[in-house]
Amino acid sequence: MSKRLHIDLRRIREPEYAHLKLLLLWPIYLIVFCITERLLPRNNFHIMHHPLDDQIPFCEIFLLAYVFWYLYMVGSILYTLLTDQRAFRRQGWFMILTFGTASLIYLLYPTCQQLRPEVFPRNNLLTRIVGLLYRVDTPTNVCPSLHVCGAIGCALGLCDTKRFHTPFWILMNLIVTGLIILSTVFLKQHSVVDVFWGMMLSLAAYLLVYGHHKNPLK
């Protein structure tokens, strides 16, 4: 049953608010990600590529879905945090398992991709923004794709709440998640290999967090 969260900062250390510790995932993850991005040797990366990548055209319109991922992440986590503690806990554990495992993989098996076009096929506002994205976001630490894991985690978290656990909203979240996943390959941010392993990692985390009736992570 959904349980709306009322935070009393004077009681923040009580067991009722223990689930808020899951928010510590994000500063820890950001520190680890910065280490993998900035401190790993640049000559050690394994190139991710599949022949299917060469058949997928660059399409800048997918920038909208790719960028929406950030709003989707923040919005879904805030919504579950403020409205449904059980959904928030399960979503939090899903994110910990996927983002934590991916970060470990980046440390042990650094990856990169070389799919970005040297010259954009079109010159418009969206391609110029993609160019900025390329300069900010390095093409390293790509497998498994965190955009894939994060999008699936958002959909699972929202659909785990009473308000969004309806056929209409489940379908809407599936569509949004699908568009975000497609955006990673159409913007040449990821190989289909990264997407596949992002989905496999998400499936494993889903089975651990949501798949058992008697699950301590729930």
CSV table of C-alpha atoms in Angstrom, one decimal:
chain,number,residue,atom,x,y,z
A,1,MET,CA,0.0,0.0,0.0
A,2,SER,CA,1.2,3.5,-0.8
A,3,LYS,CA,2.4,5.5,2.1
A,4,ARG,CA,3.0,9.2,1.8
A,5,LEU,CA,6.3,10.4,3.4
A,6,HIS,CA,6.2,13.1,6.0
A,7,ILE,CA,9.8,14.0,7.0
A,8,ASP,CA,10.3,15.2,10.5
A,9,LEU,CA,14.0,16.3,10.6
A,10,ARG,CA,14.0,15.9,14.4
A,11,ARG,CA,13.4,12.2,14.0
A,12,ILE,CA,15.7,11.6,11.0
A,13,ARG,CA,17.7,8.9,12.9
A,14,GLU,CA,14.7,6.8,13.7
A,15,PRO,CA,14.1,3.5,11.9
A,16,GLU,CA,11.1,4.9,10.1
A,17,TYR,CA,13.5,7.0,8.0
A,18,ALA,CA,16.2,4.4,7.5
A,19,HIS,CA,15.3,4.1,3.8
A,20,LEU,CA,16.6,7.7,3.2
A,21,LYS,CA,20.1,6.2,3.6
A,22,LEU,CA,19.6,4.9,0.0
A,23,LEU,CA,20.1,8.5,-1.2
A,24,LEU,CA,23.8,8.1,-0.2
A,25,LEU,CA,24.1,6.1,-3.4
A,26,TRP,CA,24.3,9.2,-5.5
A,27,PRO,CA,27.3,11.1,-4.0
A,28,ILE,CA,29.2,7.8,-3.7
A,29,TYR,CA,28.4,6.9,-7.3
A,30,LEU,CA,29.4,10.3,-8.5
A,31,ILE,CA,32.8,10.0,-6.8
A,32,VAL,CA,33.4,6.6,-8.2
A,33,PHE,CA,32.3,7.7,-11.7
A,34,CYS,CA,34.7,10.7,-11.6
A,35,ILE,CA,37.5,8.3,-10.6
A,36,THR,CA,36.8,6.0,-13.6
A,37,GLU,CA,36.4,8.9,-16.0
A,38,ARG,CA,39.5,10.9,-14.9
A,39,LEU,CA,42.0,8.6,-13.4
A,40,LEU,CA,41.9,5.4,-15.5
A,41,PRO,CA,44.8,5.0,-18.0
A,42,ARG,CA,43.6,6.2,-21.4
A,43,ASN,CA,45.3,3.3,-23.3
A,44,ASN,CA,43.5,0.5,-21.6
A,45,PHE,CA,40.0,0.8,-23.0
A,46,HIS,CA,38.3,-2.0,-24.8
A,47,ILE,CA,36.4,-0.8,-27.9
A,48,MET,CA,32.7,-1.7,-28.0
A,49,HIS,CA,31.4,-2.3,-31.5
A,50,HIS,CA,28.9,-4.6,-33.3
A,51,PRO,CA,28.2,-4.7,-37.1
A,52,LEU,CA,24.7,-3.6,-36.3
A,53,ASP,CA,26.1,-0.3,-35.1
A,54,ASP,CA,27.1,0.6,-38.6
A,55,GLN,CA,23.6,0.1,-39.9
A,56,ILE,CA,22.0,2.5,-37.4
A,57,PRO,CA,22.0,6.1,-38.7
A,58,PHE,CA,22.8,9.1,-36.6
A,59,CYS,CA,19.5,10.9,-35.8
A,60,GLU,CA,19.7,14.1,-33.7
A,61,ILE,CA,15.9,14.2,-32.9
A,62,PHE,CA,16.7,11.5,-30.3
A,63,LEU,CA,18.5,14.1,-28.3
A,64,LEU,CA,15.2,15.0,-26.7
A,65,ALA,CA,14.7,11.5,-25.3
A,66,TYR,CA,18.4,11.3,-24.3
A,67,VAL,CA,18.2,14.5,-22.3
A,68,PHE,CA,14.8,13.6,-20.9
A,69,TRP,CA,16.5,10.8,-19.1
A,70,TYR,CA,17.9,13.2,-16.5
A,71,LEU,CA,14.5,14.6,-15.7
A,72,TYR,CA,13.1,11.1,-15.6
A,73,MET,CA,15.7,10.0,-13.1
A,74,VAL,CA,15.2,13.0,-10.8
A,75,GLY,CA,11.4,13.0,-11.1
A,76,SER,CA,10.9,9.3,-10.5
A,77,ILE,CA,13.1,9.2,-7.5
A,78,LEU,CA,11.5,12.3,-5.9
A,79,TYR,CA,8.1,10.9,-6.6
A,80,THR,CA,8.7,7.5,-5.0
A,81,LEU,CA,10.5,9.2,-2.1
A,82,LEU,CA,7.6,11.5,-1.3
A,83,THR,CA,4.7,9.2,-2.0
A,84,ASP,CA,5.6,5.5,-1.5
A,85,GLN,CA,8.4,4.3,0.8
A,86,ARG,CA,8.2,0.7,-0.4
A,87,ALA,CA,8.5,1.7,-4.0
A,88,PHE,CA,11.4,4.1,-3.1
A,89,ARG,CA,13.3,1.3,-1.3
A,90,ARG,CA,12.9,-1.1,-4.2
A,91,GLN,CA,13.9,1.4,-6.8
A,92,GLY,CA,16.8,2.5,-4.6
A,93,TRP,CA,18.1,-1.1,-4.3
A,94,PHE,CA,17.7,-1.5,-8.1
A,95,MET,CA,19.8,1.6,-8.7
A,96,ILE,CA,22.4,0.5,-6.2
A,97,LEU,CA,22.8,-2.9,-7.8
A,98,THR,CA,22.9,-1.6,-11.4
A,99,PHE,CA,24.9,1.5,-11.0
A,100,GLY,CA,27.2,-0.1,-8.4
A,101,THR,CA,27.9,-3.1,-10.6
A,102,ALA,CA,28.4,-1.0,-13.7
A,103,SER,CA,30.9,1.2,-11.8
A,104,LEU,CA,32.8,-1.9,-10.8
A,105,ILE,CA,32.9,-3.2,-14.3
A,106,TYR,CA,34.2,0.2,-15.5
A,107,LEU,CA,37.1,-0.2,-13.1
A,108,LEU,CA,37.9,-3.8,-14.0
A,109,TYR,CA,37.1,-3.7,-17.7
A,110,PRO,CA,37.3,-0.1,-19.0
A,111,THR,CA,35.4,0.4,-22.3
A,112,CYS,CA,35.0,3.0,-25.0
A,113,GLN,CA,33.2,3.5,-28.3
A,114,GLN,CA,34.3,5.1,-31.6
A,115,LEU,CA,30.9,5.6,-33.2
A,116,ARG,CA,30.5,9.3,-33.1
A,117,PRO,CA,30.4,11.0,-36.6
A,118,GLU,CA,33.3,13.2,-37.4
A,119,VAL,CA,30.9,15.5,-39.3
A,120,PHE,CA,27.2,15.7,-38.7
A,121,PRO,CA,25.0,15.0,-41.7
A,122,ARG,CA,22.9,18.1,-40.9
A,123,ASN,CA,23.6,21.5,-39.3
A,124,ASN,CA,20.8,22.5,-37.0
A,125,LEU,CA,20.2,23.4,-33.4
A,126,LEU,CA,19.9,19.8,-32.3
A,127,THR,CA,23.2,18.8,-33.9
A,128,ARG,CA,24.9,21.8,-32.4
A,129,ILE,CA,23.7,20.7,-28.9
A,130,VAL,CA,24.8,17.1,-29.6
A,131,GLY,CA,28.3,18.6,-30.4
A,132,LEU,CA,28.3,20.2,-27.0
A,133,LEU,CA,27.2,16.9,-25.4
A,134,TYR,CA,30.1,15.1,-27.1
A,135,ARG,CA,32.6,17.6,-25.8
A,136,VAL,CA,31.3,17.3,-22.2
A,137,ASP,CA,30.6,13.6,-22.2
A,138,THR,CA,33.6,11.4,-23.0
A,139,PRO,CA,33.0,8.2,-25.1
A,140,THR,CA,34.4,6.0,-22.3
A,141,ASN,CA,32.9,3.7,-19.6
A,142,VAL,CA,30.0,2.8,-21.9
A,143,CYS,CA,29.3,-0.9,-21.2
A,144,PRO,CA,26.9,-1.6,-19.7
A,145,SER,CA,24.9,1.5,-20.5
A,146,LEU,CA,23.8,3.5,-17.4
A,147,HIS,CA,21.2,5.3,-19.6
A,148,VAL,CA,19.6,1.9,-20.1
A,149,CYS,CA,19.8,0.8,-16.5
A,150,GLY,CA,18.6,4.2,-15.2
A,151,ALA,CA,15.6,4.4,-17.6
A,152,ILE,CA,14.5,0.9,-16.6
A,153,GLY,CA,14.9,1.8,-13.0
A,154,CYS,CA,12.7,4.8,-13.4
A,155,ALA,CA,9.9,2.9,-15.1
A,156,LEU,CA,10.0,0.1,-12.5
A,157,GLY,CA,10.0,2.7,-9.6
A,158,LEU,CA,7.0,4.6,-11.0
A,159,CYS,CA,5.0,1.6,-12.0
A,160,ASP,CA,5.6,0.1,-8.5
A,161,THR,CA,3.5,3.0,-7.0
A,162,LYS,CA,-0.3,2.8,-6.8
A,163,ARG,CA,-0.9,5.9,-9.0
A,164,PHE,CA,1.2,4.7,-11.9
A,165,HIS,CA,0.4,1.0,-11.6
A,166,THR,CA,-2.3,1.1,-14.3
A,167,PRO,CA,-2.2,-0.2,-17.9
A,168,PHE,CA,-2.1,3.3,-19.3
A,169,TRP,CA,0.9,4.5,-17.2
A,170,ILE,CA,2.7,1.2,-17.6
A,171,LEU,CA,2.5,1.6,-21.4
A,172,MET,CA,3.6,5.3,-21.2
A,173,ASN,CA,6.6,4.3,-19.1
A,174,LEU,CA,7.5,1.5,-21.5
A,175,ILE,CA,7.4,4.0,-24.4
A,176,VAL,CA,9.5,6.5,-22.6
A,177,THR,CA,12.0,3.9,-21.6
A,178,GLY,CA,12.1,2.5,-25.1
A,179,LEU,CA,12.8,5.9,-26.6
A,180,ILE,CA,15.6,6.6,-24.1
A,181,ILE,CA,17.2,3.3,-24.9
A,182,LEU,CA,16.9,3.9,-28.7
A,183,SER,CA,18.4,7.4,-28.2
A,184,THR,CA,21.7,6.0,-26.9
A,185,VAL,CA,22.4,4.2,-30.3
A,186,PHE,CA,20.9,6.8,-32.6
A,187,LEU,CA,23.0,9.6,-31.0
A,188,LYS,CA,26.0,7.3,-31.3
A,189,GLN,CA,26.6,7.5,-27.5
A,190,HIS,CA,26.5,3.7,-27.2
A,191,SER,CA,27.0,0.5,-29.1
A,192,VAL,CA,24.2,-2.1,-29.2
A,193,VAL,CA,26.6,-4.2,-27.1
A,194,ASP,CA,26.3,-1.6,-24.3
A,195,VAL,CA,22.5,-1.6,-24.6
A,196,PHE,CA,22.4,-5.4,-24.5
A,197,TRP,CA,24.5,-5.7,-21.3
A,198,GLY,CA,22.6,-2.8,-19.7
A,199,MET,CA,19.4,-4.7,-20.2
A,200,MET,CA,21.0,-8.0,-18.9
A,201,LEU,CA,22.2,-6.2,-15.8
A,202,SER,CA,18.8,-4.6,-15.3
A,203,LEU,CA,17.2,-8.0,-15.7
A,204,ALA,CA,19.4,-9.5,-13.0
A,205,ALA,CA,18.7,-6.6,-10.6
A,206,TYR,CA,15.0,-6.8,-11.3
A,207,LEU,CA,15.0,-10.5,-10.4
A,208,LEU,CA,16.9,-9.8,-7.2
A,209,VAL,CA,14.8,-6.8,-6.1
A,210,TYR,CA,11.3,-7.4,-7.5
A,211,GLY,CA,11.3,-11.1,-8.4
A,212,HIS,CA,10.8,-12.9,-5.1
A,213,HIS,CA,7.8,-12.7,-2.9
A,214,LYS,CA,9.9,-12.9,0.3
A,215,ASN,CA,12.7,-10.6,-0.5
A,216,PRO,CA,14.7,-8.7,2.2
A,217,LEU,CA,15.3,-5.8,-0.2
A,218,LYS,CA,11.6,-5.0,-0.3
